[in-house]
């Protein structure tokens, strides 16, 4: 199972959606959709940060570190 998650993490967001759609299709085919709905709702609540988001935060951190240190 860990190998599956590692491979899933290597995919881009569009490919991840395709994989999840295919899994949902397989579950529906096997009549296990109702069990998935609660799990799917929990997963959809998790936010995903893109590389662009992370770079934006890193740039802001660099700017913040340039500020002079003040002593109170």
Backbone as JSON, one array per atom type, in Angstrom:
{
  "sequence": "XXXXXXXXXXXXXXXXXXXXXXXXXXXXXXXXXXXXXXXXXXXXXXXXXXXXXXXXXXXXXXXXXXXXXXXX",
  "N": [[0.82, -1.19, 0.0], [1.98, 1.24, 0.72], [3.72, 1.69, -1.39], [1.96, 2.27, -3.43], [0.91, 4.72, -2.56], [3.22, 6.3, -2.63], [3.74, 6.35, -5.39], [1.4, 7.6, -6.23], [1.73, 10.15, -5.12], [3.7, 11.13, -6.78], [2.41, 11.9, -9.06], [0.94, 14.49, -11.14], [-1.61, 17.01, -10.42], [-3.84, 16.73, -12.15], [-3.54, 14.11, -13.11], [-3.82, 12.75, -10.71], [-6.51, 13.19, -10.16], [-7.62, 11.76, -12.27], [-6.85, 9.15, -11.57], [-8.26, 8.85, -9.16], [-10.87, 9.07, -10.12], [-10.97, 6.77, -11.7], [-10.67, 4.8, -9.72], [-13.03, 5.24, -8.32], [-14.85, 4.49, -10.29], [-14.23, 1.71, -10.46], [-14.98, 0.89, -7.89], [-17.69, 1.53, -7.94], [-18.5, -0.2, -9.91], [-18.19, -2.55, -8.55], [-20.09, -2.24, -6.68], [-19.51, -0.81, -4.28], [-19.73, 1.81, -3.65], [-21.09, 3.33, -1.69], [-19.64, 2.96, 0.67], [-17.4, 4.39, 0.06], [-18.14, 7.07, 0.0], [-18.12, 8.48, 2.53], [-15.4, 8.38, 3.17], [-14.38, 9.73, 0.93], [-15.41, 12.31, 1.31], [-13.96, 13.09, 3.57], [-11.35, 13.11, 2.57], [-11.5, 15.11, 0.63], [-11.54, 17.36, 2.18], [-8.95, 17.93, 2.8], [-6.36, 20.14, 2.22], [-4.35, 21.04, -0.62], [-1.13, 21.98, -1.41], [0.4, 23.7, -3.97], [3.42, 23.67, -5.94], [3.92, 26.26, -6.68], [2.59, 27.71, -4.67], [4.2, 27.06, -2.46], [6.66, 28.14, -3.27], [5.98, 30.84, -3.29], [5.61, 31.29, -0.54], [8.22, 30.78, 0.35], [9.6, 32.88, -0.89], [8.44, 35.05, 0.42], [9.37, 34.55, 3.0], [12.11, 34.97, 2.66], [12.09, 37.73, 2.16], [11.1, 38.62, 4.59], [13.15, 37.86, 6.31], [15.06, 39.7, 5.65], [14.49, 42.01, 6.99], [15.52, 44.32, 9.45], [16.64, 43.35, 12.69], [14.86, 44.08, 15.57], [15.34, 45.41, 18.8], [13.78, 45.27, 21.85]],
  "CA": [[0.0, 0.0, 0.0], [2.87, 2.39, 0.76], [4.24, 1.88, -2.74], [0.88, 2.91, -4.17], [0.86, 6.12, -2.14], [4.41, 6.98, -3.15], [3.52, 6.58, -6.82], [0.33, 8.57, -6.35], [2.31, 11.46, -4.81], [4.54, 11.59, -7.9], [1.55, 12.37, -10.14], [0.47, 15.88, -11.08], [-2.97, 17.06, -9.9], [-4.78, 16.21, -13.15], [-3.4, 12.66, -13.1], [-4.39, 12.27, -9.45], [-7.96, 13.2, -10.33], [-7.94, 10.64, -13.15], [-6.71, 7.91, -10.79], [-9.38, 8.78, -8.22], [-12.07, 8.78, -10.91], [-10.92, 5.36, -12.08], [-10.95, 4.02, -8.51], [-14.46, 5.37, -8.05], [-15.5, 3.64, -11.28], [-14.07, 0.32, -10.06], [-15.81, 0.65, -6.7], [-19.08, 1.56, -8.37], [-18.7, -1.45, -10.64], [-18.28, -3.61, -7.54], [-21.17, -1.83, -5.75], [-18.97, -0.41, -3.0], [-19.69, 3.27, -3.68], [-21.58, 3.91, -0.44], [-18.55, 2.94, 1.64], [-16.42, 5.39, -0.35], [-18.62, 8.45, 0.12], [-17.63, 9.09, 3.77], [-13.96, 8.54, 3.0], [-14.14, 10.76, -0.08], [-15.7, 13.61, 1.93], [-12.84, 13.41, 4.45], [-10.18, 13.41, 1.74], [-11.7, 16.38, -0.05], [-11.32, 18.45, 3.13], [-7.52, 18.14, 2.92], [-5.88, 21.1, 1.23], [-3.15, 20.66, -1.36], [-0.31, 23.13, -1.76], [1.15, 23.52, -5.2], [4.81, 24.15, -5.89], [3.83, 27.72, -6.78], [2.25, 28.18, -3.32], [5.39, 26.9, -1.61], [7.65, 29.14, -3.7], [5.49, 32.14, -2.81], [5.93, 31.36, 0.88], [9.68, 30.87, 0.5], [9.97, 34.25, -1.26], [8.03, 35.93, 1.52], [10.28, 34.31, 4.11], [13.35, 35.67, 2.34], [11.85, 39.16, 2.37], [10.94, 38.83, 6.02], [14.47, 37.72, 6.94], [15.86, 40.89, 5.32], [14.16, 43.08, 7.9], [16.46, 44.42, 10.59], [16.17, 42.83, 13.96], [14.65, 45.16, 16.55], [15.48, 45.03, 20.21], [12.79, 45.96, 22.67]],
  "C": [[0.87, 1.25, 0.0], [3.43, 2.71, -0.61], [3.21, 2.6, -3.6], [0.81, 4.38, -3.84], [2.06, 6.9, -2.64], [4.26, 7.3, -4.63], [2.45, 7.63, -7.04], [0.86, 9.98, -6.1], [3.17, 12.0, -5.94], [3.71, 12.15, -9.06], [1.23, 13.85, -10.0], [-1.02, 15.85, -10.69], [-4.0, 16.49, -10.87], [-4.73, 14.68, -13.15], [-3.98, 12.06, -11.83], [-5.91, 12.19, -9.55], [-8.39, 12.03, -11.21], [-7.87, 9.31, -12.4], [-7.89, 7.77, -9.83], [-10.69, 8.49, -8.94], [-12.11, 7.3, -11.31], [-11.22, 4.46, -10.88], [-12.44, 4.07, -8.17], [-15.27, 4.51, -9.03], [-15.41, 2.17, -10.87], [-14.93, -0.02, -8.85], [-17.29, 0.63, -7.06], [-19.43, 0.25, -9.09], [-18.88, -2.62, -9.66], [-19.3, -3.29, -6.45], [-20.66, -1.51, -4.35], [-18.9, 1.11, -2.88], [-20.1, 3.88, -2.35], [-20.5, 3.96, 0.64], [-17.53, 4.03, 1.32], [-16.86, 6.81, -0.01], [-18.11, 9.14, 1.39], [-16.13, 9.35, 3.67], [-13.65, 9.68, 2.03], [-14.39, 12.15, 0.51], [-14.54, 14.03, 2.84], [-11.62, 13.82, 3.65], [-10.31, 14.76, 1.07], [-11.5, 17.58, 0.86], [-9.83, 18.79, 3.27], [-7.06, 19.11, 1.83], [-4.57, 20.61, 0.6], [-2.41, 21.93, -1.74], [0.46, 22.81, -3.02], [2.58, 24.0, -4.99], [4.84, 25.68, -5.94], [3.5, 28.33, -5.42], [3.47, 28.15, -2.41], [6.46, 27.92, -1.98], [7.26, 30.53, -3.24], [5.82, 32.32, -1.33], [7.43, 31.49, 1.14], [10.16, 32.29, 0.16], [9.6, 35.23, -0.16], [8.93, 35.76, 2.73], [11.61, 35.01, 3.89], [13.22, 37.17, 2.58], [11.74, 39.48, 3.86], [12.28, 38.76, 6.74], [15.38, 38.91, 6.65], [15.6, 42.05, 6.29], [15.17, 43.14, 9.04], [15.82, 43.92, 11.88], [16.01, 44.0, 14.92], [14.77, 44.62, 17.95], [14.51, 45.89, 21.02], [13.36, 46.41, 23.96]]
}
